[in-house]
Amino acid sequence: QSITKNFRLGFGSFVDKNVPPFVQPAPNTVERPCPTSYNGPCVKAYGFKHHMSLSDNVTEFEYQVREAPVSGNIDAPEGGLDAVMQAIVCDDVIGWRNNSRKLIVFSTDAGFHYAGDGRLAGIIEPNDGECHMVNNEYTHSDKQDYPSIGQISAKLSEKNVNIIFAVTQSQLALYQTLTELIDGAVVGELKQDSSNIVNLISQNYKKISSSVMMMISNDLSDGLTVKFTPDCQESKRNKPECTVSVGGVLNFEVEILATKCINNGTATTFSIYTHGLNDKMRITVQTNCSCFCSKVPRQINSPKCSNHGTYECGVCTCAKGFYGRECECDTASPTVESKIERCKKPGSSDICSGRGQCACGRCKCETTTIEAGQRIYGDYCECDDFSCPRKNDLVCSGQGHGICGCDKRCKCQEGWTGDDCSCTTKTDSCLVNNTICNNQGICECGRCKCNKDSGYLGPTCEDCPTCEHRCAATKDCVLCKIFDSGPLTNEQCDRCSYRFDTVDDARKDVNYRLCQFDDEQDQCRFFYTYHNENDQLVLRVQKTKSCRRVLSVRSTIIIIVTSILAFGLFCLMIWRMLATLHDRREFAKFEQEREKAKWETDVNPLYRQATVKYQNPTYRGYKSSLLFFYEMRLMDHHDNSQVLKRDNSNDSSPIPTPSPPPNNLRVNSVVRLTTIFDDVRTGKVVAFDNGSNMVTLHMNGTKPGLTTIAVVNLIHCREWAVVKEPNDETLEPLFPIDINKLKKRQTENEAEKKKEASFINLKASRTGQALFRDIKKTMNQVIRWSNNDILINNTVRIVDPYRAENVSIDPPTQPINAANQKTSAKGDNDTKTHIIKLVDKFWSDQTKLASNTDSNSTTRTKSGNSSKTTDSTSTS
């Protein structure tokens, strides 16, 4: 945005052709070609996908880049040129505008496939350079070969598209070579974390926008030649190219030469344009194949030449002392025009080269339109210090390399050379064995350029893949001369004419070829390097060999015995694991068989239970009595403990006067009380009032440091049992009681009791009240009594006798619209269905409980513990 506000962004991604050998053909890896170490989402390989057309929506661009699918291929190169070709030619898909500077940023950390590589996959049809995008995806990836570098360059010029290759350091050299073959392409190094991508694009965009290259359209007729002469006088790849600053003016002189008659004298047209821009100049040329003007006599002192020259064939030949197109200027007259002419560079019609003002016949060069530190100078303002070739956006490669001359050429300082003074003249980096490039090449810009015919490669032309190495030929001589071993005899050893040098570690000689072999006599490895020096082979041999460590007999025996024991222990663990699994399976089968068996239960007649139960003779059910607990903390009244119950749902007799409990309900005894609410309280008797039937229990607290005291009226208990008889030990001391906490808990307890009391409907049967409590525990809906009916959410009603068939839905009391009525009806039906399931489960549980009670009563009768059963509760 610091460069231009009128920009648009797009995004696409590429992988490679989804055909072998570029991808793994195995089915599991075709669908997920990413490495197993990568656990994120991964899609199969694809040629090119266009994710976002050109738009000014930066947020969408960031999202598309972040959500780009991850994929993979086998080989290192990728199918990037396929993606570049489609991005160039698919104008409608990408969204290129006609009058804009088009720029493609190609970002990768790998190489590229090009024309011919597709034959490896059996793809022989060449790339046609056309758009093949369907649903934003390249459809001819497996039908056409990769495009050639020439095709990419031609399409970039045809479509006026610039490209920036943003690549990592490992691929920088490859893409630098590629940019030399493509017009309008630049390359920049991308960091591994891509943190410099913004600066890279900005710098290279400035480099592209400050470089002007004149191009000629392909429709130039044969016989016409066009020559560009820029005032910067730069020339790259024999094409006119100049560097111009922002706001600067650059002039090109265009010379068109007709070497023959074109199209029999008819008009022909062609275009000249600047690369990367859509601005074109259409030129129409018509050759005059016969000179008719030569038949017309010339006019001496013609009025067309201001009476100061001869007019012939449309051109004035001025007399001495006059000049100008029409000979209108007099050199002897000091007129204003003559002073202006003094500001024109010979051969040019521009005043002060277009970069200054003419004052009194002298040029005053511009200073306000250029950047700080830059300078325009010269008699005609024809010179400057910023139009010379650049390297890394620095004129003449920067300070210390060279200065920019008036002729727009760099004048290199000592130690530097080249058009942009970027090449060093030093040869230190090319030296090897005191020779430049191993005598197999020349040193250019501090790098060796190996002779193509020599077969040598590498940074110093030392590697020769096609040459036979000397390691095998010198092995026996090294053994003989240095280590006094090997197969050679003394006479053969004396014939070894090499020069031998001993070193401490030959493996550190990274500049020489390393050889390593094993001595067959002692099985030790020896190392040495070789190189040529003054036409003699020099062998640098490491003094000591690298011998393998030989284990002693004792160590060998220990290793063998330990291995045997470890293997035996491993086998024992496997056997134990298998035996355990087998026992578990057999035990599971036994349990299944035991569950299937129908055994008749009985009781040992000699067995006496540790607890004794007493039935409250005054208990006959309840109608209007309420039970209150006065406790030292908030107690839980929803204990699910199960005890034998008496069914008094149909008993409506009034509660009689309570009778005193048995004599063994004494202080310090441990008792278990069952209330009419089916709550069970177990604790030590602290106090008991025989007159009011009030018993005070000391129970364990739910948390350390808490004491629970329960005061219970025995008239509200169905039964009680003595768990432990009293003894002479003193009563355990109680924890200190906080009166304020006691009052708070009592208040909360009373509120909870009142809330529970609101659940009781004295007019309803015990069965209805039990169902009410079960539904209240299960659902969070609004549940209340409506006379003797249970009403849920004010719509679903359960009437006495509270069976599943007694569940119904009340009609709405207020009119509602059709849409709300449909939604409300669906919700009521769902609630009704759920309530029916709860009612069925309630009655099923009641049936099972009654069956278990009858079974227990029958068992006691058979065993002789009781000779009488009454209402499913045994007494003894």
XYZ file of N, CA and C in Angstrom, residues 571-758:
564
model
N 9.839 -64.620 27.121
C 8.910 -65.720 26.822
C 8.008 -66.000 28.017
N 8.591 -65.933 29.261
C 7.789 -66.163 30.460
C 6.698 -65.104 30.605
N 7.027 -63.851 30.290
C 6.034 -62.778 30.377
C 4.922 -62.990 29.349
N 5.299 -63.421 28.167
C 4.279 -63.690 27.141
C 3.361 -64.812 27.580
N 3.980 -65.900 28.160
C 3.148 -67.032 28.619
C 2.205 -66.588 29.734
N 2.712 -65.772 30.681
C 1.887 -65.316 31.791
C 0.729 -64.445 31.283
N 1.010 -63.613 30.287
C -0.025 -62.756 29.732
C -1.111 -63.586 29.047
N -0.680 -64.580 28.273
C -1.658 -65.437 27.591
C -2.472 -66.236 28.597
N -1.807 -66.750 29.679
C -2.537 -67.510 30.690
C -3.571 -66.643 31.397
N -3.199 -65.385 31.685
C -4.139 -64.471 32.340
C -5.352 -64.190 31.453
N -5.101 -63.970 30.158
C -6.214 -63.748 29.236
C -7.119 -64.969 29.158
N -6.498 -66.172 29.180
C -7.300 -67.397 29.128
C -8.143 -67.548 30.388
N -7.539 -67.280 31.571
C -8.300 -67.386 32.819
C -9.457 -66.398 32.852
N -9.240 -65.199 32.343
C -10.314 -64.204 32.335
C -11.469 -64.655 31.453
N -11.138 -65.232 30.309
C -12.215 -65.718 29.428
C -12.981 -66.858 30.084
N -12.252 -67.787 30.742
C -12.924 -68.897 31.402
C -13.796 -68.409 32.553
N -13.301 -67.416 33.313
C -14.086 -66.880 34.425
C -15.342 -66.177 33.911
N -15.214 -65.472 32.784
C -16.382 -64.814 32.208
C -17.426 -65.839 31.777
N -16.952 -66.969 31.180
C -17.898 -68.031 30.803
C -18.583 -68.609 32.043
N -17.793 -68.789 33.129
C -18.355 -69.316 34.373
C -19.431 -68.390 34.930
N -19.165 -67.095 34.891
C -20.141 -66.138 35.391
C -21.414 -66.166 34.568
N -21.256 -66.298 33.246
C -22.443 -66.378 32.394
C -23.279 -67.618 32.720
N -22.604 -68.771 32.905
C -23.331 -69.998 33.243
C -24.005 -69.872 34.603
N -23.314 -69.220 35.558
C -23.883 -69.071 36.898
C -25.125 -68.182 36.881
N -25.084 -67.152 35.997
C -26.249 -66.277 35.889
C -27.438 -67.007 35.297
N -27.150 -67.971 34.408
C -28.253 -68.696 33.762
C -28.911 -69.691 34.715
N -28.147 -70.157 35.718
C -28.681 -71.181 36.634
C -29.804 -70.609 37.513
N -30.860 -71.326 37.724
C -32.007 -70.912 38.554
C -31.947 -71.661 39.881
N -31.179 -71.148 40.813
C -31.031 -71.802 42.124
C -32.126 -71.326 43.078
N -32.562 -72.224 43.887
C -33.557 -71.893 44.908
C -32.830 -71.402 46.153
N -33.131 -70.185 46.603
C -32.428 -69.614 47.750
C -33.019 -70.131 49.058
N -32.206 -70.263 50.067
C -32.628 -70.703 51.399
C -31.742 -70.029 52.438
N -32.116 -70.143 53.670
C -31.391 -69.496 54.759
C -30.969 -70.553 55.768
N -29.758 -70.462 56.246
C -29.251 -71.367 57.271
C -30.070 -71.169 58.546
N -30.705 -72.220 59.045
C -31.550 -72.058 60.258
C -30.739 -71.684 61.486
N -29.437 -71.919 61.496
C -28.614 -71.559 62.647
C -28.141 -70.128 62.597
N -28.354 -69.430 61.438
C -27.820 -68.065 61.286
C -28.766 -67.051 61.921
N -28.214 -66.144 62.706
C -28.975 -65.053 63.295
C -28.349 -63.742 62.851
N -29.184 -62.825 62.387
C -28.689 -61.550 61.892
C -28.107 -60.729 63.031
N -27.142 -59.869 62.677
C -26.492 -59.026 63.677
C -27.362 -57.874 64.114
N -28.366 -57.540 63.289
C -29.250 -56.429 63.633
C -30.644 -56.960 63.932
N -31.339 -56.273 64.783
C -32.704 -56.643 65.177
C -33.617 -55.502 64.781
N -34.698 -55.779 64.037
C -35.642 -54.776 63.577
C -36.900 -54.817 64.440
N -37.424 -53.652 64.709
C -38.670 -53.519 65.472
C -39.663 -52.746 64.650
N -40.866 -53.260 64.511
C -41.919 -52.603 63.764
C -42.671 -51.674 64.695
N -42.829 -50.418 64.232
C -43.564 -49.449 65.031
C -45.029 -49.867 65.043
N -45.554 -50.250 66.178
C -46.958 -50.710 66.218
C -47.961 -49.594 66.026
N -47.474 -48.356 66.155
C -48.404 -47.236 66.013
C -48.451 -46.706 64.602
N -47.583 -47.253 63.729
C -47.520 -46.699 62.372
C -48.601 -47.317 61.512
N -49.463 -46.482 60.868
C -50.510 -46.974 59.964
C -50.548 -46.132 58.699
N -49.404 -45.666 58.254
C -49.420 -44.770 57.099
C -49.573 -43.337 57.558
N -49.761 -42.440 56.665
C -49.901 -41.049 57.039
C -50.834 -40.354 56.070
N -51.510 -39.353 56.611
C -52.384 -38.529 55.788
C -51.982 -37.067 55.868
N -51.823 -36.585 57.082
C -51.556 -35.159 57.213
C -50.351 -34.849 58.094
N -49.636 -35.886 58.550
C -48.494 -35.631 59.432
C -47.292 -35.229 58.602
N -46.486 -34.313 59.133
C -45.253 -33.867 58.494
C -44.101 -34.178 59.420
N -42.952 -34.473 58.831
C -41.752 -34.817 59.585
C -40.748 -33.695 59.437
N -40.231 -33.200 60.565
C -39.235 -32.133 60.540
C -37.984 -32.625 61.229
N -36.851 -32.289 60.662
C -35.569 -32.607 61.258
C -34.930 -31.317 61.728
N -34.424 -31.386 62.933
C -33.673 -30.247 63.462
C -32.237 -30.707 63.580
N -31.391 -30.204 62.715
C -30.048 -30.744 62.595
C -29.019 -29.635 62.772
N -27.800 -30.110 62.980
C -26.705 -29.174 63.108
C -26.105 -28.801 61.756
N -26.579 -29.399 60.675
C -26.155 -29.022 59.319
C -27.252 -29.435 58.354
N -27.150 -28.919 57.118
C -28.139 -29.249 56.081
C -28.003 -30.708 55.714
N -29.077 -31.481 55.836
C -28.995 -32.920 55.603
C -29.654 -33.273 54.286
N -29.253 -34.405 53.764
C -29.739 -34.884 52.482
C -30.953 -35.750 52.716
N -32.103 -35.328 52.183
C -33.353 -36.074 52.374
C -33.718 -36.885 51.148
N -32.738 -37.194 50.332
C -33.031 -37.975 49.122
C -32.159 -39.214 49.087
N -31.896 -39.822 50.223
C -31.084 -41.033 50.275
C -31.843 -42.147 49.572
N -31.142 -42.912 48.798
C -31.776 -43.962 48.003
C -31.678 -45.324 48.682
N -31.344 -45.357 49.989
C -31.239 -46.634 50.680
C -32.579 -47.363 50.616
N -32.536 -48.652 50.402
C -33.747 -49.450 50.258
C -33.961 -50.279 51.530
N -35.136 -50.232 52.089
C -35.550 -51.051 53.235
C -36.910 -51.651 52.904
N -37.316 -52.608 53.691
C -38.623 -53.213 53.478
C -39.702 -52.222 53.861
N -40.683 -52.044 53.016
C -41.717 -51.056 53.215
C -43.065 -51.757 53.406
N -43.910 -51.107 54.143
C -45.299 -51.584 54.253
C -46.156 -50.774 53.333
N -46.958 -51.413 52.565
C -47.841 -50.741 51.612
C -49.075 -50.285 52.344
N -49.146 -49.009 52.664
C -50.307 -48.444 53.351
C -51.003 -47.420 52.483
N -50.869 -47.587 51.176
C -51.461 -46.591 50.295
C -52.964 -46.512 50.444
N -53.580 -47.610 50.814
C -55.051 -47.607 50.932
C -55.508 -47.479 52.384
N -54.556 -47.302 53.268
C -54.902 -47.193 54.694
C -55.174 -45.742 55.036
N -56.355 -45.426 55.374
C -56.742 -44.047 55.677
C -57.094 -43.854 57.151
N -56.714 -44.800 58.012
C -57.045 -44.682 59.437
C -56.224 -43.600 60.072
N -56.722 -42.925 61.076
C -55.974 -41.839 61.733
C -54.782 -42.394 62.475
N -53.776 -41.509 62.715
C -52.558 -41.908 63.407
C -52.868 -42.040 64.897
N -52.662 -43.222 65.502
C -52.976 -43.413 66.924
C -51.909 -42.790 67.791
N -52.136 -42.817 69.050
C -51.170 -42.290 70.013
C -49.967 -43.210 70.025
N -48.729 -42.649 69.934
C -47.571 -43.536 69.874
C -47.334 -44.245 71.186
N -46.789 -45.442 71.083
C -46.428 -46.229 72.261
C -44.948 -46.134 72.481
N -44.449 -46.369 73.693
C -43.009 -46.236 73.964
C -42.219 -47.293 73.189
N -40.956 -46.972 72.864
C -40.124 -47.923 72.135
C -39.682 -49.058 73.038
N -39.025 -50.058 72.485
C -38.547 -51.170 73.327
C -37.510 -50.671 74.324
N -37.228 -51.546 75.291
C -36.327 -51.157 76.369
C -34.894 -51.000 75.898
N -34.490 -51.666 74.793
C -33.094 -51.633 74.391
C -32.748 -50.403 73.544
N -33.671 -49.440 73.339
C -33.362 -48.170 72.701
C -32.804 -47.238 73.771
N -31.502 -47.408 74.034
C -30.902 -46.703 75.145
C -29.769 -45.811 74.646
N -29.360 -44.912 75.564
C -28.254 -44.000 75.233
C -26.991 -44.815 74.957
N -26.236 -44.352 74.001
C -24.972 -44.981 73.547
C -25.198 -46.163 72.625
N -26.468 -46.579 72.396
C -26.706 -47.644 71.419
C -26.733 -47.024 70.014
N -26.332 -47.843 69.017
C -26.339 -47.410 67.609
C -27.597 -47.960 66.967
N -28.456 -47.085 66.428
C -29.727 -47.497 65.842
C -29.824 -46.996 64.413
N -30.677 -47.632 63.653
C -30.983 -47.209 62.283
C -32.478 -46.993 62.199
N -32.917 -45.758 61.858
C -34.322 -45.380 61.803
C -34.738 -45.208 60.345
N -35.928 -45.691 60.004
C -36.484 -45.524 58.659
C -37.750 -44.692 58.779
N -37.765 -43.491 58.160
C -38.882 -42.572 58.289
C -39.960 -42.913 57.288
N -41.081 -42.236 57.429
C -42.171 -42.458 56.486
C -41.817 -41.899 55.109
N -40.737 -41.074 55.037
C -40.270 -40.578 53.741
C -39.232 -41.504 53.139
N -39.048 -42.673 53.768
C -38.064 -43.664 53.323
C -36.637 -43.154 53.500
N -36.431 -42.167 54.346
C -35.086 -41.717 54.677
C -34.539 -42.584 55.801
N -33.271 -42.978 55.711
C -32.641 -43.839 56.715
C -31.617 -43.021 57.465
N -31.690 -43.026 58.788
C -30.760 -42.310 59.635
C -30.122 -43.305 60.597
N -28.781 -43.387 60.552
C -28.042 -44.307 61.422
C -27.101 -43.492 62.294
N -27.151 -43.700 63.617
C -26.269 -42.951 64.503
C -26.383 -43.430 65.938
N -25.552 -42.842 66.787
C -25.516 -43.207 68.216
C -26.532 -42.345 68.960
N -27.311 -43.018 69.853
C -28.349 -42.335 70.633
C -27.664 -41.476 71.690
N -27.902 -40.163 71.583
C -27.362 -39.226 72.562
C -28.380 -38.974 73.685
N -29.644 -38.845 73.285
C -30.705 -38.595 74.270
C -32.012 -39.157 73.738
N -32.919 -39.530 74.677
C -34.207 -40.077 74.268
C -35.246 -39.701 75.324
N -36.379 -39.110 74.819
C -37.470 -38.723 75.703
C -38.611 -39.686 75.472
N -38.939 -40.516 76.500
C -39.961 -41.536 76.349
C -41.336 -40.926 76.265
N -41.513 -39.733 76.839
C -42.829 -39.117 76.817
C -43.173 -38.534 75.451
N -42.234 -37.819 74.822
C -42.515 -37.194 73.524
C -42.059 -38.043 72.344
N -41.422 -39.217 72.661
C -40.911 -40.106 71.601
C -39.886 -39.409 70.713
N -39.124 -38.450 71.265
C -38.080 -37.745 70.523
C -36.733 -38.366 70.848
N -35.963 -38.722 69.822
C -34.655 -39.324 69.987
C -33.632 -38.416 69.295
N -32.506 -38.205 69.954
C -31.417 -37.380 69.391
C -30.267 -38.296 68.994
N -29.864 -38.209 67.710
C -28.810 -39.079 67.171
C -27.562 -38.261 66.890
N -26.400 -38.877 67.180
C -25.088 -38.297 66.826
C -24.562 -39.093 65.632
N -24.460 -38.414 64.460
C -24.056 -39.092 63.229
C -22.759 -38.475 62.714
N -22.057 -39.261 61.917
C -20.800 -38.785 61.327
C -21.085 -37.702 60.292
N -20.227 -36.689 60.271
C -20.360 -35.617 59.280
C -19.855 -36.054 57.909
N -20.336 -35.390 56.881
C -19.889 -35.710 55.503
C -18.502 -35.186 55.218
N -18.020 -34.211 56.039
C -16.690 -33.648 55.871
C -15.970 -33.698 57.216
N -14.635 -33.781 57.200
C -13.874 -33.782 58.460
C -14.141 -32.501 59.247
N -14.330 -32.681 60.537
C -14.550 -31.515 61.391
C -15.999 -31.129 61.559
N -16.955 -31.875 60.922
C -18.371 -31.567 61.022
C -19.078 -32.630 61.866
N -20.028 -32.224 62.651
C -20.825 -33.137 63.465
C -22.283 -32.967 63.057
N -22.971 -34.086 62.834
C -24.373 -34.057 62.436
C -25.226 -34.537 63.616
N -26.131 -33.733 64.056
C -27.057 -34.072 65.146
C -28.462 -34.096 64.555
N -29.170 -35.194 64.649
C -30.526 -35.328 64.130
C -31.482 -35.558 65.296
N -32.569 -34.798 65.333
C -33.623 -34.964 66.337
C -34.851 -35.509 65.610
N -35.260 -36.724 65.941
C -36.292 -37.424 65.183
C -37.441 -37.780 66.130
N -38.666 -37.569 65.632
C -39.872 -38.010 66.362
C -40.200 -39.415 65.892
N -40.185 -40.390 66.781
C -40.370 -41.797 66.405
C -41.755 -42.071 65.855
N -42.712 -41.143 66.083
C -44.041 -41.365 65.510
C -44.020 -41.262 63.997
N -42.957 -40.613 63.463
C -42.813 -40.485 62.016
C -41.895 -41.533 61.444
N -41.621 -42.597 62.171
C -40.742 -43.677 61.686
C -41.563 -44.941 61.478
N -41.281 -45.591 60.365
C -41.953 -46.863 60.086
C -41.325 -48.001 60.884
N -40.003 -47.949 61.019
C -39.320 -49.017 61.735
C -37.989 -48.506 62.242
N -37.430 -49.215 63.171
C -36.105 -48.916 63.686
C -35.410 -50.221 63.988
N -34.059 -50.162 64.030
C -33.286 -51.372 64.290
C -32.080 -50.992 65.122
N -31.751 -51.877 66.087
C -30.569 -51.660 66.925
C -29.394 -52.320 66.223
N -28.430 -51.479 65.797
C -27.257 -52.000 65.102
C -26.203 -52.456 66.093
N -26.051 -51.751 67.209
C -25.025 -52.068 68.201
C -25.567 -51.746 69.591
N -25.394 -52.716 70.491
C -25.881 -52.527 71.850
C -25.002 -51.509 72.573
N -25.535 -50.814 73.577
C -24.736 -49.822 74.326
C -23.705 -50.516 75.209
N -22.649 -49.791 75.542
C -21.633 -50.286 76.462
C -21.293 -49.175 77.447
N -20.318 -49.439 78.284
C -19.998 -48.510 79.367
C -19.036 -47.406 78.950
N -18.551 -47.432 77.688
C -17.593 -46.414 77.283
C -18.272 -45.051 77.210
N -17.530 -44.077 77.506
C -18.078 -42.724 77.538
C -18.411 -42.235 76.154
N -19.331 -41.291 76.111
C -19.754 -40.719 74.817
C -18.635 -39.878 74.227
N -18.359 -40.052 72.947
C -17.309 -39.301 72.284
C -17.608 -37.808 72.354
N -16.611 -36.998 72.617
C -16.865 -35.540 72.692
C -17.251 -34.984 71.338
N -18.166 -34.024 71.365
C -18.612 -33.392 70.128
C -17.679 -32.254 69.759
N -17.651 -31.963 68.488
C -16.851 -30.841 68.018
C -17.520 -29.531 68.436
N -16.753 -28.484 68.580
C -17.360 -27.174 68.924
C -18.361 -26.743 67.858
N -19.435 -26.141 68.265
C -20.518 -25.768 67.352
C -20.558 -24.254 67.228
N -20.610 -23.780 65.977
C -20.744 -22.361 65.692
C -22.232 -22.026 65.649
N -22.697 -21.209 66.590
C -24.126 -20.920 66.716
C -24.658 -20.247 65.448
N -23.880 -19.330 64.867
C -24.348 -18.625 63.672
C -24.527 -19.594 62.506
N -23.536 -20.498 62.344
C -23.676 -21.499 61.281
C -24.861 -22.399 61.547
N -25.083 -22.710 62.838
C -26.197 -23.575 63.207
C -27.529 -22.942 62.817
N -27.656 -21.626 63.098
C -28.906 -20.932 62.753
C -29.087 -20.889 61.234
N -27.970 -20.617 60.532
C -28.072 -20.542 59.064
C -28.489 -21.876 58.478
N -27.879 -22.956 58.968
C -28.226 -24.274 58.434
C -29.646 -24.665 58.808
N -30.079 -24.257 59.998
C -31.451 -24.569 60.407
C -32.450 -23.859 59.485
N -32.121 -22.580 59.150
C -33.006 -21.823 58.246
C -33.068 -22.493 56.877
N -31.893 -22.878 56.394
C -31.868 -23.550 55.079
C -32.611 -24.867 55.139
N -32.479 -25.605 56.249
C -33.144 -26.901 56.395
C -34.646 -26.728 56.408
N -35.108 -25.707 57.128
C -36.561 -25.469 57.181
C -37.089 -25.091 55.804
N -36.311 -24.274 55.065
C -36.760 -23.904 53.710
C -36.827 -25.131 52.814
N -35.829 -26.035 52.969
C -35.843 -27.249 52.157
C -37.023 -28.135 52.521
N -37.341 -28.204 53.820
C -38.479 -29.018 54.264
C -39.797 -28.461 53.747
N -39.905 -27.132 53.763
C -41.127 -26.523 53.235
C -41.271 -26.791 51.741
N -40.081 -26.764 51.051
C -40.136 -27.050 49.615
C -40.579 -28.489 49.378
N -40.064 -29.413 50.212
C -40.484 -30.809 50.057
C -41.946 -30.983 50.440
N -42.375 -30.215 51.428
C -43.776 -30.322 51.836
C -44.715 -29.876 50.728
N -44.198 -28.912 49.880
C -45.043 -28.457 48.771
C -45.256 -29.554 47.738
